[in-house]
Amino acid sequence: MIPAQFDYQVANTLEEAVALLAQDPDGAKVLAGGHSLIPAMKLRLAQPQLLVDIARIKSLAYIREEGDQILIGATTTHYEIESSELLRRMCPLLPECAASIGDVQVRNKGTIGGSLAHSDPAGDWPAAALALNAELVVLGSNGERVINADDFFVDLLTTALTPGEILREIRLTRPPTGFGQAYQKVPHPASGFAVAGVAVNLVLGADHACQSASVGITGVASKAYRAKGVEAALKAKQLDDQTIASAASHAGDGVDPNSDLFASGEYRCHLARIHTRRAIQTATERAG
Ligand SMILES: Cc1cc2nc3c(=O)[nH]c(=O)nc-3n(C[C@H](O)[C@H](O)[C@H](O)COP(=O)(O)OP(=O)(O)OC[C@H]3O[C@@H](n4cnc5c(N)ncnc54)[C@H](O)[C@@H]3O)c2cc1C
C-alpha cells in the first residue's frame, strides 16, 4: 500500500513535459489525474522512477470546435466533459459516457487522456473513442503523430504510445445530420468500471436506412474493441427491432472474453449482446 520511491516533477508546459520524459523514457511516467496510476503504484504494479505531472498545464485542458472537428485536450476531466454544453449538443455520447464513470471525486480528477492512455479493459472512454472513430494526437521528442483509435488500443493496459510520448489531444469529426448516439453500461457495483459497456454512433439517411454505424465495446475482453459484425449487420438496413436484435447477437463475435470472480466470460458476452441491442435502439430513437 506504499509506493516504491520515486521523483516528482511538475511540468508547466507540454514542451517541458516532453523534455522531462526524454531524460528517462522507460523510467518516467506521466501523471494526470492519478486515479489509475497512484493506485497501481501503491500496489507496486507500477514503479516509475520519475512522475512528470501534466495536470497543471493549462493549455492541455479544453473542449472546442474547429471547422468540422471537435477537439478535446488530454487533461480535460471527466466532469468537464460531462458538463460541456457544446458536447451535449454536438456529440452527446461523450457527456453520457462521462456521467457513467466512477463517482464525483473520480470524475473531478480523472482525465480523458489518462483513461485512454491507461487502456484499462473496463475503462469507459476507449469504447467511446472507438465508436466515434477518434484520432489521438501524441507528442514525443521525435515530434507529433496522429493515431486512429482503431490502432491505439493494443492489449491489456497497452497502447500504441511509445515511451516518452504524451497523448495531447483527442480529435473527433462533428457528427452529420441524422446522427444518433448512446452509451449503455453495466457498472461494477463497487467501482463503477464497466462489466460491459457499449458505445454506439450511427447515422440514418433521409429514408431512415442506416448509412453508417460504429460500435465500441469495453469490459468484455482484454482491451476495448470495435464490434465489426454488428456494424456490418446494420449497414443499409432499416433499423427495426428484428434487425437490431439480429445485429446485436454479433457483439461477442471473435472475442476472447475475460472471466473473473465477478463475471464469467460467457456472462460478459451475454451482457454485451443485450446492451448492444439497447444502445442501438436508443441511438436509433435519438437519430434525426
Ligand atoms: C474508485 C475509482 C472508480 C473508477 N471508476 C471508473 C469507471 O467507472 N470508469 C472508468 O473508465 N474509469 C474509472 N476509474 C478510473 C478513472 O477514470 C481514471 O481517472 C482514469 O482511468 C485515468 O485517468 P487519470 O487522469 O487519473 O490518469 P493517471 O492515473 O494519472 O494515469 C493513468 C496512466 O496513463 C498515463 N497517462 C496519463 N495521462 C497521459 C497522457 N496525456 N499521455 C500519456 N500517458 C498518460 C499515466 O502515465 C498512467 O500510466 C475509476 C478510478 C477509481 C479510483
PDB file of C-alpha atoms in Angstrom, residues 9-273:
ATOM      1  CA  GLN A   9       8.440  16.995 -11.301  1.00  0.00           C
ATOM      2  CA  VAL A  10       5.695  19.433 -12.248  1.00  0.00           C
ATOM      3  CA  ALA A  11       5.704  20.385 -15.930  1.00  0.00           C
ATOM      4  CA  ASN A  12       4.346  23.836 -16.711  1.00  0.00           C
ATOM      5  CA  THR A  13       4.294  23.397 -20.475  1.00  0.00           C
ATOM      6  CA  LEU A  14       3.867  20.484 -22.843  1.00  0.00           C
ATOM      7  CA  GLU A  15       7.402  21.020 -24.179  1.00  0.00           C
ATOM      8  CA  GLU A  16       8.792  20.844 -20.629  1.00  0.00           C
ATOM      9  CA  ALA A  17       6.890  17.603 -20.021  1.00  0.00           C
ATOM     10  CA  VAL A  18       8.273  16.036 -23.211  1.00  0.00           C
ATOM     11  CA  ALA A  19      11.825  17.113 -22.256  1.00  0.00           C
ATOM     12  CA  LEU A  20      11.482  15.665 -18.737  1.00  0.00           C
ATOM     13  CA  LEU A  21      10.186  12.345 -20.094  1.00  0.00           C
ATOM     14  CA  ALA A  22      13.001  12.235 -22.673  1.00  0.00           C
ATOM     15  CA  GLN A  23      15.568  12.177 -19.835  1.00  0.00           C
ATOM     16  CA  ASP A  24      14.413   8.661 -18.919  1.00  0.00           C
ATOM     17  CA  PRO A  25      11.673   7.441 -21.308  1.00  0.00           C
ATOM     18  CA  ASP A  26      11.480   3.946 -19.787  1.00  0.00           C
ATOM     19  CA  GLY A  27      11.630   5.013 -16.134  1.00  0.00           C
ATOM     20  CA  ALA A  28       9.460   8.143 -16.239  1.00  0.00           C
ATOM     21  CA  LYS A  29       5.661   8.231 -16.319  1.00  0.00           C
ATOM     22  CA  VAL A  30       3.128  10.935 -16.959  1.00  0.00           C
ATOM     23  CA  LEU A  31       0.860  11.780 -14.006  1.00  0.00           C
ATOM     24  CA  ALA A  32      -2.522  13.292 -14.955  1.00  0.00           C
ATOM     25  CA  GLY A  33      -5.491  12.726 -12.601  1.00  0.00           C
ATOM     26  CA  GLY A  34      -3.611   9.975 -10.760  1.00  0.00           C
ATOM     27  CA  HIS A  35      -6.764   7.912 -10.328  1.00  0.00           C
ATOM     28  CA  SER A  36      -5.317   4.865 -12.082  1.00  0.00           C
ATOM     29  CA  LEU A  37      -1.564   5.412 -11.729  1.00  0.00           C
ATOM     30  CA  ILE A  38      -1.442   6.135  -7.975  1.00  0.00           C
ATOM     31  CA  PRO A  39      -3.453   3.006  -7.029  1.00  0.00           C
ATOM     32  CA  ALA A  40      -1.195   0.953  -9.338  1.00  0.00           C
ATOM     33  CA  MET A  41       1.884   2.464  -7.649  1.00  0.00           C
ATOM     34  CA  LYS A  42       0.504   1.747  -4.188  1.00  0.00           C
ATOM     35  CA  LEU A  43       0.083  -1.896  -5.200  1.00  0.00           C
ATOM     36  CA  ARG A  44       3.598  -1.727  -6.725  1.00  0.00           C
ATOM     37  CA  LEU A  45       2.171  -2.805 -10.072  1.00  0.00           C
ATOM     38  CA  ALA A  46       3.837   0.345 -11.389  1.00  0.00           C
ATOM     39  CA  GLN A  47       7.192   1.542 -10.056  1.00  0.00           C
ATOM     40  CA  PRO A  48       8.205   4.604 -12.072  1.00  0.00           C
ATOM     41  CA  GLN A  49      11.474   6.348 -11.227  1.00  0.00           C
ATOM     42  CA  LEU A  50      10.001   9.742 -12.066  1.00  0.00           C
ATOM     43  CA  LEU A  51       6.484  11.167 -12.245  1.00  0.00           C
ATOM     44  CA  VAL A  52       6.009  14.072 -14.650  1.00  0.00           C
ATOM     45  CA  ASP A  53       2.866  15.887 -13.518  1.00  0.00           C
ATOM     46  CA  ILE A  54       0.985  17.365 -16.503  1.00  0.00           C
ATOM     47  CA  ALA A  55      -2.221  18.239 -14.627  1.00  0.00           C
ATOM     48  CA  ARG A  56      -1.254  21.924 -14.296  1.00  0.00           C
ATOM     49  CA  ILE A  57      -0.544  22.520 -17.981  1.00  0.00           C
ATOM     50  CA  LYS A  58      -3.449  24.845 -18.715  1.00  0.00           C
ATOM     51  CA  SER A  59      -3.151  24.531 -22.487  1.00  0.00           C
ATOM     52  CA  LEU A  60      -3.938  20.795 -22.266  1.00  0.00           C
ATOM     53  CA  ALA A  61      -7.465  21.189 -20.836  1.00  0.00           C
ATOM     54  CA  TYR A  62     -10.050  22.372 -23.394  1.00  0.00           C
ATOM     55  CA  ILE A  63     -13.096  21.425 -25.414  1.00  0.00           C
ATOM     56  CA  ARG A  64     -13.545  23.384 -28.621  1.00  0.00           C
ATOM     57  CA  GLU A  65     -14.933  23.307 -32.119  1.00  0.00           C
ATOM     58  CA  GLU A  66     -12.631  23.934 -35.094  1.00  0.00           C
ATOM     59  CA  GLY A  67     -14.145  23.644 -38.568  1.00  0.00           C
ATOM     60  CA  ASP A  68     -15.884  20.274 -38.728  1.00  0.00           C
ATOM     61  CA  GLN A  69     -13.823  18.924 -35.821  1.00  0.00           C
ATOM     62  CA  ILE A  70     -14.285  18.752 -32.071  1.00  0.00           C
ATOM     63  CA  LEU A  71     -11.007  18.978 -30.156  1.00  0.00           C
ATOM     64  CA  ILE A  72     -10.543  17.831 -26.577  1.00  0.00           C
ATOM     65  CA  GLY A  73      -7.325  18.375 -24.635  1.00  0.00           C
ATOM     66  CA  ALA A  74      -5.906  15.317 -22.887  1.00  0.00           C
ATOM     67  CA  THR A  75      -6.185  16.660 -19.316  1.00  0.00           C
ATOM     68  CA  THR A  76      -9.854  17.598 -19.694  1.00  0.00           C
ATOM     69  CA  THR A  77     -11.572  15.907 -16.779  1.00  0.00           C
ATOM     70  CA  HIS A  78     -14.490  13.510 -16.961  1.00  0.00           C
ATOM     71  CA  TYR A  79     -16.610  16.150 -15.195  1.00  0.00           C
ATOM     72  CA  GLU A  80     -15.699  18.877 -17.694  1.00  0.00           C
ATOM     73  CA  ILE A  81     -16.867  16.590 -20.499  1.00  0.00           C
ATOM     74  CA  GLU A  82     -19.997  15.535 -18.593  1.00  0.00           C
ATOM     75  CA  SER A  83     -20.996  19.183 -18.134  1.00  0.00           C
ATOM     76  CA  SER A  84     -19.986  20.563 -21.567  1.00  0.00           C
ATOM     77  CA  GLU A  85     -22.904  22.260 -23.343  1.00  0.00           C
ATOM     78  CA  LEU A  86     -21.008  22.101 -26.626  1.00  0.00           C
ATOM     79  CA  LEU A  87     -20.607  18.332 -26.371  1.00  0.00           C
ATOM     80  CA  ARG A  88     -24.190  17.765 -25.252  1.00  0.00           C
ATOM     81  CA  ARG A  89     -25.254  19.463 -28.458  1.00  0.00           C
ATOM     82  CA  MET A  90     -22.656  18.154 -30.883  1.00  0.00           C
ATOM     83  CA  CYS A  91     -21.534  14.785 -29.518  1.00  0.00           C
ATOM     84  CA  PRO A  92     -23.792  13.674 -26.631  1.00  0.00           C
ATOM     85  CA  LEU A  93     -22.167  10.248 -26.423  1.00  0.00           C
ATOM     86  CA  LEU A  94     -19.236  11.860 -24.605  1.00  0.00           C
ATOM     87  CA  PRO A  95     -21.183  13.529 -21.734  1.00  0.00           C
ATOM     88  CA  GLU A  96     -23.312  10.384 -21.400  1.00  0.00           C
ATOM     89  CA  CYS A  97     -20.202   8.219 -21.148  1.00  0.00           C
ATOM     90  CA  ALA A  98     -18.502  10.645 -18.724  1.00  0.00           C
ATOM     91  CA  ALA A  99     -21.511  10.679 -16.403  1.00  0.00           C
ATOM     92  CA  SER A 100     -21.255   6.893 -16.021  1.00  0.00           C
ATOM     93  CA  ILE A 101     -17.673   6.952 -14.711  1.00  0.00           C
ATOM     94  CA  GLY A 102     -16.975   6.155 -11.048  1.00  0.00           C
ATOM     95  CA  ASP A 103     -18.190   8.814  -8.638  1.00  0.00           C
ATOM     96  CA  VAL A 104     -17.964  12.603  -8.323  1.00  0.00           C
ATOM     97  CA  GLN A 105     -14.408  12.547  -6.945  1.00  0.00           C
ATOM     98  CA  VAL A 106     -13.169  10.328  -9.767  1.00  0.00           C
ATOM     99  CA  ARG A 107     -14.907  12.471 -12.385  1.00  0.00           C
ATOM    100  CA  ASN A 108     -13.432  15.649 -10.912  1.00  0.00           C
ATOM    101  CA  LYS A 109      -9.826  14.438 -11.036  1.00  0.00           C
ATOM    102  CA  GLY A 110      -9.668  11.750 -13.736  1.00  0.00           C
ATOM    103  CA  THR A 111      -8.868  12.818 -17.293  1.00  0.00           C
ATOM    104  CA  ILE A 112      -9.920  11.510 -20.685  1.00  0.00           C
ATOM    105  CA  GLY A 113      -6.285  11.360 -21.802  1.00  0.00           C
ATOM    106  CA  GLY A 114      -5.240   9.392 -18.718  1.00  0.00           C
ATOM    107  CA  SER A 115      -8.032   6.915 -19.209  1.00  0.00           C
ATOM    108  CA  LEU A 116      -7.264   6.363 -22.908  1.00  0.00           C
ATOM    109  CA  ALA A 117      -3.513   6.074 -22.245  1.00  0.00           C
ATOM    110  CA  HIS A 118      -4.159   3.586 -19.440  1.00  0.00           C
ATOM    111  CA  SER A 119      -6.311   1.304 -21.665  1.00  0.00           C
ATOM    112  CA  ASP A 120      -7.982  -0.375 -18.720  1.00  0.00           C
ATOM    113  CA  PRO A 121     -10.025  -3.303 -20.095  1.00  0.00           C
ATOM    114  CA  ALA A 122     -13.022  -1.984 -18.119  1.00  0.00           C
ATOM    115  CA  GLY A 123     -12.470   1.738 -18.811  1.00  0.00           C
ATOM    116  CA  ASP A 124     -15.343   3.597 -20.470  1.00  0.00           C
ATOM    117  CA  TRP A 125     -13.513   6.081 -22.745  1.00  0.00           C
ATOM    118  CA  PRO A 126     -11.901   3.503 -25.052  1.00  0.00           C
ATOM    119  CA  ALA A 127     -15.371   2.278 -26.161  1.00  0.00           C
ATOM    120  CA  ALA A 128     -16.480   5.852 -26.914  1.00  0.00           C
ATOM    121  CA  ALA A 129     -13.228   6.693 -28.739  1.00  0.00           C
ATOM    122  CA  LEU A 130     -13.660   3.630 -30.966  1.00  0.00           C
ATOM    123  CA  ALA A 131     -17.329   4.328 -31.728  1.00  0.00           C
ATOM    124  CA  LEU A 132     -16.513   7.946 -32.608  1.00  0.00           C
ATOM    125  CA  ASN A 133     -13.538   6.999 -34.822  1.00  0.00           C
ATOM    126  CA  ALA A 134     -11.435   9.374 -32.732  1.00  0.00           C
ATOM    127  CA  GLU A 135      -7.960  10.481 -33.761  1.00  0.00           C
ATOM    128  CA  LEU A 136      -5.436  10.658 -30.939  1.00  0.00           C
ATOM    129  CA  VAL A 137      -2.688  13.234 -31.278  1.00  0.00           C
ATOM    130  CA  VAL A 138       0.505  12.288 -29.468  1.00  0.00           C
ATOM    131  CA  LEU A 139       3.731  14.214 -28.958  1.00  0.00           C
ATOM    132  CA  GLY A 140       7.224  12.941 -28.172  1.00  0.00           C
ATOM    133  CA  SER A 141      10.790  14.119 -28.588  1.00  0.00           C
ATOM    134  CA  ASN A 142      10.630  12.990 -32.254  1.00  0.00           C
ATOM    135  CA  GLY A 143       7.606  15.177 -32.938  1.00  0.00           C
ATOM    136  CA  GLU A 144       3.885  14.671 -33.302  1.00  0.00           C
ATOM    137  CA  ARG A 145       1.864  11.835 -34.815  1.00  0.00           C
ATOM    138  CA  VAL A 146      -1.822  11.012 -35.113  1.00  0.00           C
ATOM    139  CA  ILE A 147      -3.099   7.531 -34.224  1.00  0.00           C
ATOM    140  CA  ASN A 148      -6.593   6.291 -35.096  1.00  0.00           C
ATOM    141  CA  ALA A 149      -8.481   4.880 -32.126  1.00  0.00           C
ATOM    142  CA  ASP A 150      -8.701   1.556 -34.006  1.00  0.00           C
ATOM    143  CA  ASP A 151      -4.887   1.290 -33.828  1.00  0.00           C
ATOM    144  CA  PHE A 152      -4.398   2.842 -30.380  1.00  0.00           C
ATOM    145  CA  PHE A 153      -5.585   0.087 -28.017  1.00  0.00           C
ATOM    146  CA  VAL A 154      -3.092  -2.746 -28.382  1.00  0.00           C
ATOM    147  CA  ASP A 155      -3.785  -5.034 -25.419  1.00  0.00           C
ATOM    148  CA  LEU A 156      -4.467  -5.075 -21.677  1.00  0.00           C
ATOM    149  CA  LEU A 157      -3.109  -1.762 -20.297  1.00  0.00           C
ATOM    150  CA  THR A 158      -1.101  -1.374 -23.506  1.00  0.00           C
ATOM    151  CA  THR A 159      -1.471   1.286 -26.188  1.00  0.00           C
ATOM    152  CA  ALA A 160       0.406   2.398 -29.295  1.00  0.00           C
ATOM    153  CA  LEU A 161       2.100   5.160 -27.240  1.00  0.00           C
ATOM    154  CA  THR A 162       5.860   4.670 -27.149  1.00  0.00           C
ATOM    155  CA  PRO A 163       7.945   5.511 -24.046  1.00  0.00           C
ATOM    156  CA  GLY A 164       8.269   9.264 -23.636  1.00  0.00           C
ATOM    157  CA  GLU A 165       5.182  10.109 -25.715  1.00  0.00           C
ATOM    158  CA  ILE A 166       2.285  12.166 -24.359  1.00  0.00           C
ATOM    159  CA  LEU A 167      -1.270  11.969 -25.614  1.00  0.00           C
ATOM    160  CA  ARG A 168      -2.100  15.638 -26.055  1.00  0.00           C
ATOM    161  CA  GLU A 169      -5.436  15.818 -27.920  1.00  0.00           C
ATOM    162  CA  ILE A 170      -8.492  13.802 -28.908  1.00  0.00           C
ATOM    163  CA  ARG A 171      -9.943  14.820 -32.301  1.00  0.00           C
ATOM    164  CA  LEU A 172     -13.445  13.949 -33.465  1.00  0.00           C
ATOM    165  CA  THR A 173     -15.297  14.690 -36.649  1.00  0.00           C
ATOM    166  CA  ARG A 174     -18.519  16.566 -35.979  1.00  0.00           C
ATOM    167  CA  PRO A 175     -21.376  14.067 -36.481  1.00  0.00           C
ATOM    168  CA  PRO A 176     -23.518  14.780 -39.589  1.00  0.00           C
ATOM    169  CA  THR A 177     -27.275  15.352 -39.758  1.00  0.00           C
ATOM    170  CA  GLY A 178     -29.176  12.182 -38.879  1.00  0.00           C
ATOM    171  CA  PHE A 179     -26.723  11.005 -36.225  1.00  0.00           C
ATOM    172  CA  GLY A 180     -27.786   9.109 -33.116  1.00  0.00           C
ATOM    173  CA  GLN A 181     -25.552   8.066 -30.223  1.00  0.00           C
ATOM    174  CA  ALA A 182     -25.886   6.135 -26.984  1.00  0.00           C
ATOM    175  CA  TYR A 183     -23.776   4.615 -24.215  1.00  0.00           C
ATOM    176  CA  GLN A 184     -25.118   1.651 -22.257  1.00  0.00           C
ATOM    177  CA  LYS A 185     -23.213   0.116 -19.391  1.00  0.00           C
ATOM    178  CA  VAL A 186     -23.422  -2.467 -16.643  1.00  0.00           C
ATOM    179  CA  PRO A 187     -21.253  -0.923 -13.909  1.00  0.00           C
ATOM    180  CA  HIS A 188     -19.365  -2.934 -11.342  1.00  0.00           C
ATOM    181  CA  PRO A 189     -21.222  -2.126  -8.108  1.00  0.00           C
ATOM    182  CA  ALA A 190     -18.071  -1.242  -6.164  1.00  0.00           C
ATOM    183  CA  SER A 191     -16.019   0.854  -8.620  1.00  0.00           C
ATOM    184  CA  GLY A 192     -18.379   1.768 -11.432  1.00  0.00           C
ATOM    185  CA  PHE A 193     -15.973   0.298 -14.007  1.00  0.00           C
ATOM    186  CA  ALA A 194     -17.720  -1.394 -16.947  1.00  0.00           C
ATOM    187  CA  VAL A 195     -18.531  -5.070 -16.593  1.00  0.00           C
ATOM    188  CA  ALA A 196     -19.789  -4.466 -20.117  1.00  0.00           C
ATOM    189  CA  GLY A 197     -20.096  -1.070 -21.799  1.00  0.00           C
ATOM    190  CA  VAL A 198     -21.328  -0.353 -25.331  1.00  0.00           C
ATOM    191  CA  ALA A 199     -20.947   2.908 -27.266  1.00  0.00           C
ATOM    192  CA  VAL A 200     -22.968   3.334 -30.462  1.00  0.00           C
ATOM    193  CA  ASN A 201     -22.614   6.105 -33.029  1.00  0.00           C
ATOM    194  CA  LEU A 202     -24.815   5.767 -36.102  1.00  0.00           C
ATOM    195  CA  VAL A 203     -26.159   7.874 -38.947  1.00  0.00           C
ATOM    196  CA  LEU A 204     -29.580   7.402 -40.552  1.00  0.00           C
ATOM    197  CA  GLY A 205     -30.322   8.665 -44.065  1.00  0.00           C
ATOM    198  CA  ALA A 206     -33.426  10.558 -45.204  1.00  0.00           C
ATOM    199  CA  ASP A 207     -35.030   7.148 -45.961  1.00  0.00           C
ATOM    200  CA  HIS A 208     -34.218   6.115 -42.335  1.00  0.00           C
ATOM    201  CA  ALA A 209     -31.834   3.400 -43.516  1.00  0.00           C
ATOM    202  CA  CYS A 210     -28.581   3.082 -41.583  1.00  0.00           C
ATOM    203  CA  GLN A 211     -25.831   4.883 -43.522  1.00  0.00           C
ATOM    204  CA  SER A 212     -23.092   4.037 -41.041  1.00  0.00           C
ATOM    205  CA  ALA A 213     -22.748   2.540 -37.572  1.00  0.00           C
ATOM    206  CA  SER A 214     -19.749   2.273 -35.261  1.00  0.00           C
ATOM    207  CA  VAL A 215     -19.927   0.194 -32.118  1.00  0.00           C
ATOM    208  CA  GLY A 216     -17.220   0.159 -29.402  1.00  0.00           C
ATOM    209  CA  ILE A 217     -17.374  -2.393 -26.593  1.00  0.00           C
ATOM    210  CA  THR A 218     -15.442  -2.352 -23.315  1.00  0.00           C
ATOM    211  CA  GLY A 219     -15.323  -4.515 -20.193  1.00  0.00           C
ATOM    212  CA  VAL A 220     -15.602  -7.797 -22.080  1.00  0.00           C
ATOM    213  CA  ALA A 221     -12.107  -8.526 -23.399  1.00  0.00           C
ATOM    214  CA  SER A 222      -8.502  -7.602 -22.579  1.00  0.00           C
ATOM    215  CA  LYS A 223      -8.995  -4.349 -24.495  1.00  0.00           C
ATOM    216  CA  ALA A 224     -11.916  -2.408 -25.917  1.00  0.00           C
ATOM    217  CA  TYR A 225     -12.853  -3.445 -29.464  1.00  0.00           C
ATOM    218  CA  ARG A 226     -14.975  -2.479 -32.472  1.00  0.00           C
ATOM    219  CA  ALA A 227     -17.901  -4.878 -32.961  1.00  0.00           C
ATOM    220  CA  LYS A 228     -17.463  -5.140 -36.741  1.00  0.00           C
ATOM    221  CA  GLY A 229     -20.026  -7.939 -37.122  1.00  0.00           C
ATOM    222  CA  VAL A 230     -22.685  -5.745 -35.504  1.00  0.00           C
ATOM    223  CA  GLU A 231     -21.751  -2.760 -37.683  1.00  0.00           C
ATOM    224  CA  ALA A 232     -21.920  -4.820 -40.906  1.00  0.00           C
ATOM    225  CA  ALA A 233     -25.337  -6.222 -39.966  1.00  0.00           C
ATOM    226  CA  LEU A 234     -26.768  -2.694 -39.549  1.00  0.00           C
ATOM    227  CA  LYS A 235     -25.368  -1.070 -42.697  1.00  0.00           C
ATOM    228  CA  ALA A 236     -28.008  -0.025 -45.289  1.00  0.00           C
ATOM    229  CA  LYS A 237     -30.813  -1.618 -43.243  1.00  0.00           C
ATOM    230  CA  GLN A 238     -33.998  -0.163 -41.794  1.00  0.00           C
ATOM    231  CA  LEU A 239     -33.361  -0.434 -38.052  1.00  0.00           C
ATOM    232  CA  ASP A 240     -36.460  -2.288 -36.874  1.00  0.00           C
ATOM    233  CA  ASP A 241     -36.432  -4.390 -33.711  1.00  0.00           C
ATOM    234  CA  GLN A 242     -35.650  -7.628 -35.522  1.00  0.00           C
ATOM    235  CA  THR A 243     -32.701  -6.183 -37.469  1.00  0.00           C
ATOM    236  CA  ILE A 244     -31.291  -4.610 -34.295  1.00  0.00           C
ATOM    237  CA  ALA A 245     -31.642  -7.821 -32.257  1.00  0.00           C
ATOM    238  CA  SER A 246     -30.054  -9.876 -35.006  1.00  0.00           C
ATOM    239  CA  ALA A 247     -27.150  -7.402 -35.401  1.00  0.00           C
ATOM    240  CA  ALA A 248     -26.576  -7.236 -31.613  1.00  0.00           C
ATOM    241  CA  SER A 249     -26.187 -11.020 -31.468  1.00  0.00           C
ATOM    242  CA  HIS A 250     -22.726 -10.471 -33.060  1.00  0.00           C
ATOM    243  CA  ALA A 251     -21.442  -8.306 -30.165  1.00  0.00           C
ATOM    244  CA  GLY A 252     -19.107 -11.000 -28.831  1.00  0.00           C
ATOM    245  CA  ASP A 253     -18.014 -12.482 -32.185  1.00  0.00           C
ATOM    246  CA  GLY A 254     -14.332 -13.406 -32.341  1.00  0.00           C
ATOM    247  CA  VAL A 255     -13.660 -12.148 -28.824  1.00  0.00           C
ATOM    248  CA  ASP A 256     -11.722 -13.982 -26.116  1.00  0.00           C
ATOM    249  CA  PRO A 257     -13.697 -12.719 -23.094  1.00  0.00           C
ATOM    250  CA  ASN A 258     -12.306 -12.048 -19.612  1.00  0.00           C
ATOM    251  CA  SER A 259     -13.528 -14.116 -16.678  1.00  0.00           C
ATOM    252  CA  ASP A 260     -13.093 -13.123 -13.046  1.00  0.00           C
ATOM    253  CA  LEU A 261     -14.791 -13.613  -9.686  1.00  0.00           C
ATOM    254  CA  PHE A 262     -17.480 -11.104 -10.609  1.00  0.00           C
ATOM    255  CA  ALA A 263     -18.482 -12.261 -14.096  1.00  0.00           C
ATOM    256  CA  SER A 264     -17.633 -15.172 -16.362  1.00  0.00           C
ATOM    257  CA  GLY A 265     -16.601 -14.559 -19.951  1.00  0.00           C
ATOM    258  CA  GLU A 266     -19.851 -16.096 -21.146  1.00  0.00           C
ATOM    259  CA  TYR A 267     -21.882 -13.715 -18.963  1.00  0.00           C
ATOM    260  CA  ARG A 268     -19.862 -10.708 -20.172  1.00  0.00           C
ATOM    261  CA  CYS A 269     -20.620 -11.638 -23.792  1.00  0.00           C
ATOM    262  CA  HIS A 270     -24.302 -12.039 -22.892  1.00  0.00           C
ATOM    263  CA  LEU A 271     -24.306  -8.554 -21.315  1.00  0.00           C
ATOM    264  CA  ALA A 272     -22.548  -7.146 -24.379  1.00  0.00           C
ATOM    265  CA  ARG A 273     -25.249  -8.548 -26.669  1.00  0.00           C
TER     266      ARG A 273
END
